[in-house]
CSV table of C-alpha atoms in Angstrom, one decimal:
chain,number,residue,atom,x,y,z
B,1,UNK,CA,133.0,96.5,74.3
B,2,UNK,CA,133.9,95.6,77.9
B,3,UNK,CA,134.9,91.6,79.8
B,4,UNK,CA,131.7,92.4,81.9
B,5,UNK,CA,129.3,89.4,80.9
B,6,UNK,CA,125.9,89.7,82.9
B,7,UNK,CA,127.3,86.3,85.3
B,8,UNK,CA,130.4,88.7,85.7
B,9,UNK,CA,128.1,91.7,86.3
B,10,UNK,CA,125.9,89.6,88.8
B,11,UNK,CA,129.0,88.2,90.9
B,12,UNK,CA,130.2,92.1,91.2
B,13,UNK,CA,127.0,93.4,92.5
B,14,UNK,CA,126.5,90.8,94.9
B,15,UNK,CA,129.7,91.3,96.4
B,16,UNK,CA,129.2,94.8,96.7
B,17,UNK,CA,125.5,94.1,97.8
B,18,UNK,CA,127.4,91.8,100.8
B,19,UNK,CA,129.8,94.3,101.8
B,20,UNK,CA,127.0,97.0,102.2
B,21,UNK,CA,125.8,94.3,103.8
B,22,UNK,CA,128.9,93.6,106.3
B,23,UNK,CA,129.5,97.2,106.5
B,24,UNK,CA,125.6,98.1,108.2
B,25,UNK,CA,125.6,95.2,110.6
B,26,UNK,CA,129.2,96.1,111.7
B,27,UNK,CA,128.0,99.8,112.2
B,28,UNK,CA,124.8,98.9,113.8
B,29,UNK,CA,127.0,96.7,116.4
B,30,UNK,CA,129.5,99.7,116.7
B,31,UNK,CA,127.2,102.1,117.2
B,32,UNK,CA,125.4,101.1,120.1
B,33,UNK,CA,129.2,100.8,122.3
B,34,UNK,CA,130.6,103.4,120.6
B,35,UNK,CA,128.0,106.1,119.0
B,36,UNK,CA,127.2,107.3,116.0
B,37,UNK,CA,130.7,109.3,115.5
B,38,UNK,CA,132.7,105.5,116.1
B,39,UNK,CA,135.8,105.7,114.4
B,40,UNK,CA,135.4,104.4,110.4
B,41,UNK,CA,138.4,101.6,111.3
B,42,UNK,CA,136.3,100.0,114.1
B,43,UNK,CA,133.2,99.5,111.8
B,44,UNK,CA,135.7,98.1,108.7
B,45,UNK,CA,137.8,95.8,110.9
B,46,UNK,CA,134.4,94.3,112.5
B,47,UNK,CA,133.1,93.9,108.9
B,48,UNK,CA,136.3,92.4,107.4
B,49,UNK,CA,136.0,95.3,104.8
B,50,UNK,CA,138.5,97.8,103.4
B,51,UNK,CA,138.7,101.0,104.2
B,52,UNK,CA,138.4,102.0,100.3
B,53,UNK,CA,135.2,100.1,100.2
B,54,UNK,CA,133.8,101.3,103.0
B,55,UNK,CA,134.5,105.2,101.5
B,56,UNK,CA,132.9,104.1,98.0
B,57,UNK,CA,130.0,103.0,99.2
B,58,UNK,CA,129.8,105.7,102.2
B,59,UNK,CA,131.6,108.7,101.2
B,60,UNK,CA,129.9,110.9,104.1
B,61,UNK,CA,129.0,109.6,107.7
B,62,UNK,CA,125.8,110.7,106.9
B,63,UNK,CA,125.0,108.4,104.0
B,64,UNK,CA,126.1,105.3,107.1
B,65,UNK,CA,123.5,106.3,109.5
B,66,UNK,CA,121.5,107.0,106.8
B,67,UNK,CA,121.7,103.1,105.6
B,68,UNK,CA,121.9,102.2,109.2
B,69,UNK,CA,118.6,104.2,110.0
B,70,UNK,CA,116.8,102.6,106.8
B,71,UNK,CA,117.8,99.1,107.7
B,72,UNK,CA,116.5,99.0,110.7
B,73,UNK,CA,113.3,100.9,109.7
B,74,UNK,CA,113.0,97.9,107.2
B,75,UNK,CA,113.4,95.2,109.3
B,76,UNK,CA,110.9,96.6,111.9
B,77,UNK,CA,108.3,97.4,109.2
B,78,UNK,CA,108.6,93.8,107.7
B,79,UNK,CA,108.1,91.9,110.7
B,80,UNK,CA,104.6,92.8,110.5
B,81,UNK,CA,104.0,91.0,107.6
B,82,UNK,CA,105.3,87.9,109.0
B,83,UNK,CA,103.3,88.3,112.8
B,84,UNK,CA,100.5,89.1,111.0
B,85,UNK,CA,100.5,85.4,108.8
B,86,UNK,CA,101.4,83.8,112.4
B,87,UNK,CA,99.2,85.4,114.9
B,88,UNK,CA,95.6,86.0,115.4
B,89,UNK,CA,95.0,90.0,114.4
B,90,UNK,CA,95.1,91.7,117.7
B,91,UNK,CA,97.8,89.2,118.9
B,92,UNK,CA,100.1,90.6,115.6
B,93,UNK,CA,99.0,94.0,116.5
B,94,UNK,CA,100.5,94.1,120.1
B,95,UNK,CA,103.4,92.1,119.1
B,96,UNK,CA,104.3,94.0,116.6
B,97,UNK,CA,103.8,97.3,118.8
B,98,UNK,CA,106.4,96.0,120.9
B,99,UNK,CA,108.8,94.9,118.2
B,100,UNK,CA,108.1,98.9,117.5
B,101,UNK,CA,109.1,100.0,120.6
B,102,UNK,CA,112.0,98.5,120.9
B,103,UNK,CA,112.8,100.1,117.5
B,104,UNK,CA,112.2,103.5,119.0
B,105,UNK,CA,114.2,102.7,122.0
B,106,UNK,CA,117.5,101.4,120.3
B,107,UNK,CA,117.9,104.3,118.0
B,108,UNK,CA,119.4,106.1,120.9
B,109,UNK,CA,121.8,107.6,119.3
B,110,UNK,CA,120.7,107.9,115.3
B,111,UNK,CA,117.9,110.1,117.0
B,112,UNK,CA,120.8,112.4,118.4
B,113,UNK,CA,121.8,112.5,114.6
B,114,UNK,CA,118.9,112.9,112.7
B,115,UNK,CA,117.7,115.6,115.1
B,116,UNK,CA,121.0,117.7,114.7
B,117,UNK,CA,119.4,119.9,111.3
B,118,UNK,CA,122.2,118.0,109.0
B,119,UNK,CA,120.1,118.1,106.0
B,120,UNK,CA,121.1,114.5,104.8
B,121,UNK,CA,118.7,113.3,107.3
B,122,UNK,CA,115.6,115.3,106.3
B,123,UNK,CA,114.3,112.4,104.3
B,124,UNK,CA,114.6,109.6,107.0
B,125,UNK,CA,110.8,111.0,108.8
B,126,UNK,CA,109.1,110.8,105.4
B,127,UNK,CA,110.7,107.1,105.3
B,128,UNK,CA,109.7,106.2,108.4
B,129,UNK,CA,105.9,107.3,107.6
B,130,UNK,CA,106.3,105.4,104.2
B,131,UNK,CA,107.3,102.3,105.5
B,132,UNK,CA,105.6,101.9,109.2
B,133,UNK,CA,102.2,103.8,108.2
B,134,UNK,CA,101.1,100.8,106.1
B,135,UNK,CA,102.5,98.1,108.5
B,136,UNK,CA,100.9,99.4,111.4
B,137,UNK,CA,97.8,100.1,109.3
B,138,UNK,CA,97.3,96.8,108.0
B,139,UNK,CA,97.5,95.5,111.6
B,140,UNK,CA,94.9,97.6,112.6
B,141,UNK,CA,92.6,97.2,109.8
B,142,UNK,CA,92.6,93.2,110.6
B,143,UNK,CA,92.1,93.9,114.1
B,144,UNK,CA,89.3,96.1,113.5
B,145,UNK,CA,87.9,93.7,111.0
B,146,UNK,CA,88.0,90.9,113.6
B,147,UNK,CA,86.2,92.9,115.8
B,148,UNK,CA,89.0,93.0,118.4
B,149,UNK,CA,89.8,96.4,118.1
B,150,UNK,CA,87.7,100.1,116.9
B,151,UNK,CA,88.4,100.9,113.6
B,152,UNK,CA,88.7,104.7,113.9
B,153,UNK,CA,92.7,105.2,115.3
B,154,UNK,CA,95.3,106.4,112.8
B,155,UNK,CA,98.2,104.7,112.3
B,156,UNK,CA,100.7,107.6,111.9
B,157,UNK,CA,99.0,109.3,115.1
B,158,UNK,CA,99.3,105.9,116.9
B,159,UNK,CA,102.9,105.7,115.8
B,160,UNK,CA,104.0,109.1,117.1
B,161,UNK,CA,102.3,108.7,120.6
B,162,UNK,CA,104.3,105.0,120.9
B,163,UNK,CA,107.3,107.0,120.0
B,164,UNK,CA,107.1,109.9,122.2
B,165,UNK,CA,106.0,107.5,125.3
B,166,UNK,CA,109.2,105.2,123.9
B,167,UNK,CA,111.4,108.1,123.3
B,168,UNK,CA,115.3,107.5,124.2
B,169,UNK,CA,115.2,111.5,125.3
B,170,UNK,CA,113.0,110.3,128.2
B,171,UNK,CA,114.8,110.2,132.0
B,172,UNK,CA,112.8,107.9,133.2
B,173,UNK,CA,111.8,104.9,131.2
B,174,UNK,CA,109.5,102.6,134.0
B,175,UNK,CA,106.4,103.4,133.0
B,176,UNK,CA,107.1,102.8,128.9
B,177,UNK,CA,105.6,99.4,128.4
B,178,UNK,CA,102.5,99.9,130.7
B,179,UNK,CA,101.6,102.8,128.9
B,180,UNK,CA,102.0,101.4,125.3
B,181,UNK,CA,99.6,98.8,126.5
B,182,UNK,CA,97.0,101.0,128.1
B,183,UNK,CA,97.1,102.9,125.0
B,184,UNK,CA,96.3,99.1,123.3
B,185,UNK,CA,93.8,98.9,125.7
B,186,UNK,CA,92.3,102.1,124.7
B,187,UNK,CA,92.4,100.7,121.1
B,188,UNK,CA,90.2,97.6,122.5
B,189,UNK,CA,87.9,99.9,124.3
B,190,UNK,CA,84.4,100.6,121.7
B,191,UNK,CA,85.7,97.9,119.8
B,192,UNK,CA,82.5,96.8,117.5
B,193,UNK,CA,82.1,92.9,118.3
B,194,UNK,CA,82.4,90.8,114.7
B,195,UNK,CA,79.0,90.1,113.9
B,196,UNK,CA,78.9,86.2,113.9
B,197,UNK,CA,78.1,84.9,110.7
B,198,UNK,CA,77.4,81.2,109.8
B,199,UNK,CA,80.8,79.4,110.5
B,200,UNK,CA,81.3,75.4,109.4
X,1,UNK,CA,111.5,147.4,170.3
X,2,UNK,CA,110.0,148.3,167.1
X,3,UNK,CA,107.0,150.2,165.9
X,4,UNK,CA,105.3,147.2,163.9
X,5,UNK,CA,102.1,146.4,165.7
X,6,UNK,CA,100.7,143.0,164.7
X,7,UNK,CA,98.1,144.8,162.6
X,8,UNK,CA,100.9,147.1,161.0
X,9,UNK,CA,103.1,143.5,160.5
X,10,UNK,CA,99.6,142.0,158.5
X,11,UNK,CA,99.2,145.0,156.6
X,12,UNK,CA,102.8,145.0,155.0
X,13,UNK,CA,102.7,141.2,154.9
X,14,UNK,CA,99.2,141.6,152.9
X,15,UNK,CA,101.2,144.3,150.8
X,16,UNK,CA,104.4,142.7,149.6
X,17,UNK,CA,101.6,139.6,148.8
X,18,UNK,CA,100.2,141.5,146.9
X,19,UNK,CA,103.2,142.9,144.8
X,20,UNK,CA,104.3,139.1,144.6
X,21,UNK,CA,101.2,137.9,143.0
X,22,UNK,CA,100.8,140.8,140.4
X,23,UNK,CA,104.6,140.6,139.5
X,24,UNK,CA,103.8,136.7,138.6
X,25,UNK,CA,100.7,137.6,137.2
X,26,UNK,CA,102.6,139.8,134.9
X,27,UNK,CA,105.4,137.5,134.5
X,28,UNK,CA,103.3,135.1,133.0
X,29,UNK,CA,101.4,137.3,130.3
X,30,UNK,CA,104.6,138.8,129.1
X,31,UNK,CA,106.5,135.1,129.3
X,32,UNK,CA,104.1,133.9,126.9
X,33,UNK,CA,104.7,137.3,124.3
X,34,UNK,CA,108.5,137.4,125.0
X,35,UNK,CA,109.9,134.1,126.3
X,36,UNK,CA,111.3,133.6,129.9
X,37,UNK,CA,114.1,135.9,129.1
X,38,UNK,CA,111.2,139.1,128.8
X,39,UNK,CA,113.0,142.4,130.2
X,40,UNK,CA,112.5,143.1,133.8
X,41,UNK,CA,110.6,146.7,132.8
X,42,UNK,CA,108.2,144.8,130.6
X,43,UNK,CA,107.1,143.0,133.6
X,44,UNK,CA,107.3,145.6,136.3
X,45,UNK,CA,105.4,147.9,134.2
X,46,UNK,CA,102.5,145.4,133.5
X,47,UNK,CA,102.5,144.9,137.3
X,48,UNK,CA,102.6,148.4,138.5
X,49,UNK,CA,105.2,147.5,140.7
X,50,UNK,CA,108.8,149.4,141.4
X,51,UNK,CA,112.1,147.6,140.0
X,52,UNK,CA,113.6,148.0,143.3
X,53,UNK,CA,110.3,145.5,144.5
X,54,UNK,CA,110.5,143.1,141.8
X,55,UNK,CA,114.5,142.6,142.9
X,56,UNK,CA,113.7,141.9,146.5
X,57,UNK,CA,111.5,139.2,145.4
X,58,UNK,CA,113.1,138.6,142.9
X,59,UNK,CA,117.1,138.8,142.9
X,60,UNK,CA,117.7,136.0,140.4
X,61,UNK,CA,115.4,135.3,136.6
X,62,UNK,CA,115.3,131.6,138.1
X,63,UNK,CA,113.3,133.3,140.8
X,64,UNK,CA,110.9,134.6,139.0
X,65,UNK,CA,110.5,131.2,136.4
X,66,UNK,CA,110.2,129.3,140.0
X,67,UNK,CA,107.4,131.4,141.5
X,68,UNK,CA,105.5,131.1,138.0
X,69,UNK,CA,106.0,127.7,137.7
X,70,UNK,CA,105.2,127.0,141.0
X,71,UNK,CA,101.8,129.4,140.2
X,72,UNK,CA,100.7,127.0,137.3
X,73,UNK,CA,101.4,123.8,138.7
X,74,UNK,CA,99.1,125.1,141.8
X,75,UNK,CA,96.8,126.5,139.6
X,76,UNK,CA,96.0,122.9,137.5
X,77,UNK,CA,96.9,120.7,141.0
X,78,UNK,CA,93.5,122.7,142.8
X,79,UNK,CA,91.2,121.8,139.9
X,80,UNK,CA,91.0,118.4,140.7
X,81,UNK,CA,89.3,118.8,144.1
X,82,UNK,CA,86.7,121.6,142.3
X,83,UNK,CA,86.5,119.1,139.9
X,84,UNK,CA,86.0,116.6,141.8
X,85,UNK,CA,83.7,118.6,143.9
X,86,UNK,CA,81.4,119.2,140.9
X,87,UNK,CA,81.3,116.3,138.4
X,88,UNK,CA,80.8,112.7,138.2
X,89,UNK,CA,84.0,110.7,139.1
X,90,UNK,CA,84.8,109.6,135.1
X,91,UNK,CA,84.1,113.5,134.0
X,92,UNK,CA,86.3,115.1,136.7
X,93,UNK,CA,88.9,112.9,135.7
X,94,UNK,CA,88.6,113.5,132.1
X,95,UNK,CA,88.7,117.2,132.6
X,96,UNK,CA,91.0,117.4,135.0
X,97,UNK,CA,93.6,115.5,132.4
X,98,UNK,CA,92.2,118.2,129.6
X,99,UNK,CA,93.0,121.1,132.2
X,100,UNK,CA,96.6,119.4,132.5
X,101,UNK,CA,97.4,118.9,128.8
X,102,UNK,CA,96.6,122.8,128.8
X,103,UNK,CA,99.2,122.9,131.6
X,104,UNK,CA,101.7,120.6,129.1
X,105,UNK,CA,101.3,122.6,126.2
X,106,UNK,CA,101.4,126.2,127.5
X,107,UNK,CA,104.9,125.4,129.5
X,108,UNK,CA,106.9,126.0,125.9
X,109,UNK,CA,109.2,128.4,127.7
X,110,UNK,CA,108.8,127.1,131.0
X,111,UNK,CA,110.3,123.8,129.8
X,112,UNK,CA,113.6,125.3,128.0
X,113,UNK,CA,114.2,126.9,131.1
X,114,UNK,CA,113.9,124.1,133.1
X,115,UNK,CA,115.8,122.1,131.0
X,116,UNK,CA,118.8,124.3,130.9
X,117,UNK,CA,120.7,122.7,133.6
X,118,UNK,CA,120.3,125.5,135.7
X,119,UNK,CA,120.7,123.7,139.6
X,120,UNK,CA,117.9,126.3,140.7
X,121,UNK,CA,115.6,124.7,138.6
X,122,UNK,CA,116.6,121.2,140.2
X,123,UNK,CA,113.7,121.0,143.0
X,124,UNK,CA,110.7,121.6,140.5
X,125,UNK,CA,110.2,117.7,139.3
X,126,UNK,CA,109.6,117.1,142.6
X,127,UNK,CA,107.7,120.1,143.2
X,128,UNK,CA,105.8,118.8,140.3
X,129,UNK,CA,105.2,115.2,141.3
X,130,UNK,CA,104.3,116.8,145.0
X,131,UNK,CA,101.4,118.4,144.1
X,132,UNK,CA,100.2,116.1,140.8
X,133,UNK,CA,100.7,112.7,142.2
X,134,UNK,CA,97.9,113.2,144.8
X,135,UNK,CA,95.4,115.3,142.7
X,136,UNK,CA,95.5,112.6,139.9
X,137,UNK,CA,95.3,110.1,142.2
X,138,UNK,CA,92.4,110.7,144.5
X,139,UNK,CA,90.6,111.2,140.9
X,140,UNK,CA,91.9,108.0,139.7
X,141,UNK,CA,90.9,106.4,143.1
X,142,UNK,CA,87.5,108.1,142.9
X,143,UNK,CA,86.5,106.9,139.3
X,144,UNK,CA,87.6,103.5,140.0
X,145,UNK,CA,85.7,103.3,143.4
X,146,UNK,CA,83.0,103.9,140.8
X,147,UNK,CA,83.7,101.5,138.8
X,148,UNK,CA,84.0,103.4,135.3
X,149,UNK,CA,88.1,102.6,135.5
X,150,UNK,CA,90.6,99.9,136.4
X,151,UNK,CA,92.6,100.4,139.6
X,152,UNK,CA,96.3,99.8,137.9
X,153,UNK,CA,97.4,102.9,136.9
X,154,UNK,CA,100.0,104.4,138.4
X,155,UNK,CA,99.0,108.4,138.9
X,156,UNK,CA,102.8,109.3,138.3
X,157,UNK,CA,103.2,107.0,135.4
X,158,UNK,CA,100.0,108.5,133.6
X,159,UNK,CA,101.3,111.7,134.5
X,160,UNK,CA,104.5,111.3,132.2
X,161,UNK,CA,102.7,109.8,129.4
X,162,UNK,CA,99.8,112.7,129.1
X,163,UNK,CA,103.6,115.2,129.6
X,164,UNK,CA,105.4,113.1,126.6
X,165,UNK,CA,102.2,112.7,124.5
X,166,UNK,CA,101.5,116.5,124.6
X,167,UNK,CA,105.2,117.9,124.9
X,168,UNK,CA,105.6,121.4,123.6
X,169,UNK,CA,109.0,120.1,122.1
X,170,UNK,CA,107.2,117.6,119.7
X,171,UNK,CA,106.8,118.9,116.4
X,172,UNK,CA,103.2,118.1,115.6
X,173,UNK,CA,100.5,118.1,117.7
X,174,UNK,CA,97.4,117.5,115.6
X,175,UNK,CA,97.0,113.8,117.4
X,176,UNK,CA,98.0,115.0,121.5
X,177,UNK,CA,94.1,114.9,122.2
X,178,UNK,CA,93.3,112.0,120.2
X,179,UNK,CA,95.8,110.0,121.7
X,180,UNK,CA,95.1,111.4,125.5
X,181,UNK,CA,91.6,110.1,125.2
X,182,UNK,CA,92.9,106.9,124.1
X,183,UNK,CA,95.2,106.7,126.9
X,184,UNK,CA,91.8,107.4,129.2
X,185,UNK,CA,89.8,104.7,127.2
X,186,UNK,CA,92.3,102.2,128.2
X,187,UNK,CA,91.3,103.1,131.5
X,188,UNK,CA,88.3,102.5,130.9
X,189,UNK,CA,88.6,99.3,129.6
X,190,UNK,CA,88.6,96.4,132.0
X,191,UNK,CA,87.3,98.8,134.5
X,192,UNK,CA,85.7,96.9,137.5
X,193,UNK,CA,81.5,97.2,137.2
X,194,UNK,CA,81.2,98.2,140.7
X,195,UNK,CA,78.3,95.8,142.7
X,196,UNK,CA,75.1,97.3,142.7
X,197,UNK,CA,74.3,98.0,146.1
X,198,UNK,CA,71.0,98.8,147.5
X,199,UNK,CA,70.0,102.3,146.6
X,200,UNK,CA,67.7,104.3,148.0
């Protein structure tokens, strides 16, 4: 009934797939100069996107720091993947703790946003928990298993103190990286040496 | 001049003490009930003390929230020398970072209050890093002398991360003491083992 053969179909959703695309890095880059309320003409002009675009795919502001929030949630959450098939475990663990904390501390002003009770947000904690619970906790179950770290911290409670010692809210920000590593060090503290088995 | 013999001058000093410590006393049962914003009445009658009192001391509600304040940060600050006094160097610290975790979490209204831009609430960080510095760090310096902790830390910096870990303005706190005695087993690791002396 319809032109739309499924190479047509394809080409169409990957354009629309790069302007969402053009659209979130653009508003990532605007947001950090100009907050989360930047004008919609900055973001579009940075992306080389249309206005109409922009408003089909992000009706509400909500829905862009929404996609903005997600994104970078993502690309936090996946980098643990990749430290943890370069490093040695406890090496991917504190590496990817930092990569964390500078997650925390960039989302300056999203959390201004997703704290202000618009309920378009209320998803984005369970999100956060879905995707970093099992990156973190994979890092620490390796650790554990090599022996490098104890094997009774959970990840979500690890996650929120790294986030509240992180938070943008705090004045004073000095102390933030020394105490994400004494709470590592606390995580190597009891650790149960590996038993040494037979290696050739 | 004047009729006020020195002992008449101690008596009335003694007096109005007195009135000034049951008025906070009071200030700080019915703060935790009704907020910081409790009426005058509710406090005055709890204290057994005259309104026109509890204005002389009084004139301003930032007065009052100051002296109490000021009351609960002594109170916690003169544990750690008891503390001290009493338990091994490791223990005393421990507790004393319990006993100020309790101090944390109990200042709910205390912390709105202090928060609210009010300038007569300016002087109390420092009033707080006066007293706190010093009593976590002589136990710091004690347990390390011992050699049950590194030397590193930073009293003041610990000091924020127990406040931000425990903050009465997170929303869950089901993880504040697990992650305070993770904080204290990084202290513990890559403590010193202090030289075994000669003992006698």
């Amino acid at each position: 009934v319809s032109a739309a053969t499924p190479e047509r179909t394809r080409r169409i959703r990957a354009d629309a797939r790069r302007n969402i695309d053009a659209l979130i890095d653009a508003a990532r880059e605007v947001f950090k100069v100009s907050g989360v309320d930047a004008p919609v003409r900055e973001i579009t002009t940075r992306a080389g996107v249309g206005l109409a675009t922009f408003y089909r795919h992000f009706p509400e502001r909500s829905d862009l720091v929404t996609a903005v929030f997600r994104h970078e949630v993502d690309a936090c959450a996946d980098t643990a993947a990749t430290l943890a098939a370069t490093y040695e475990p406890l090496e991917a663990l504190v590496r990817w703790l930092r990569r964390f904390t500078e997650f925390v501390g960039a989302k300056r002003g999203l959390a201004a946003a997703l704290h202000s009770g618009n309920p378009a947000f209320e998803p984005l904690p369970a999100y956060f928990q879905q995707r970093f619970e099992p990156a973190l906790g994979s890092l620490l179950t390796a650790a554990a298993a090599a022996g490098e770290i104890r094997d009774d911290v959970d990840p979500l409670e690890l996650l929120h103190a790294v986030s509240r010692l992180c938070s943008p809210a705090n004045v004073d920000h000095t102390g933030d990286e020394r105490m994400v590593a004494l709470l590592i060090d606390g995580l190597r503290y009891g650790a149960k040496p590996k038993p040494r088995s037979a290696e050739h």
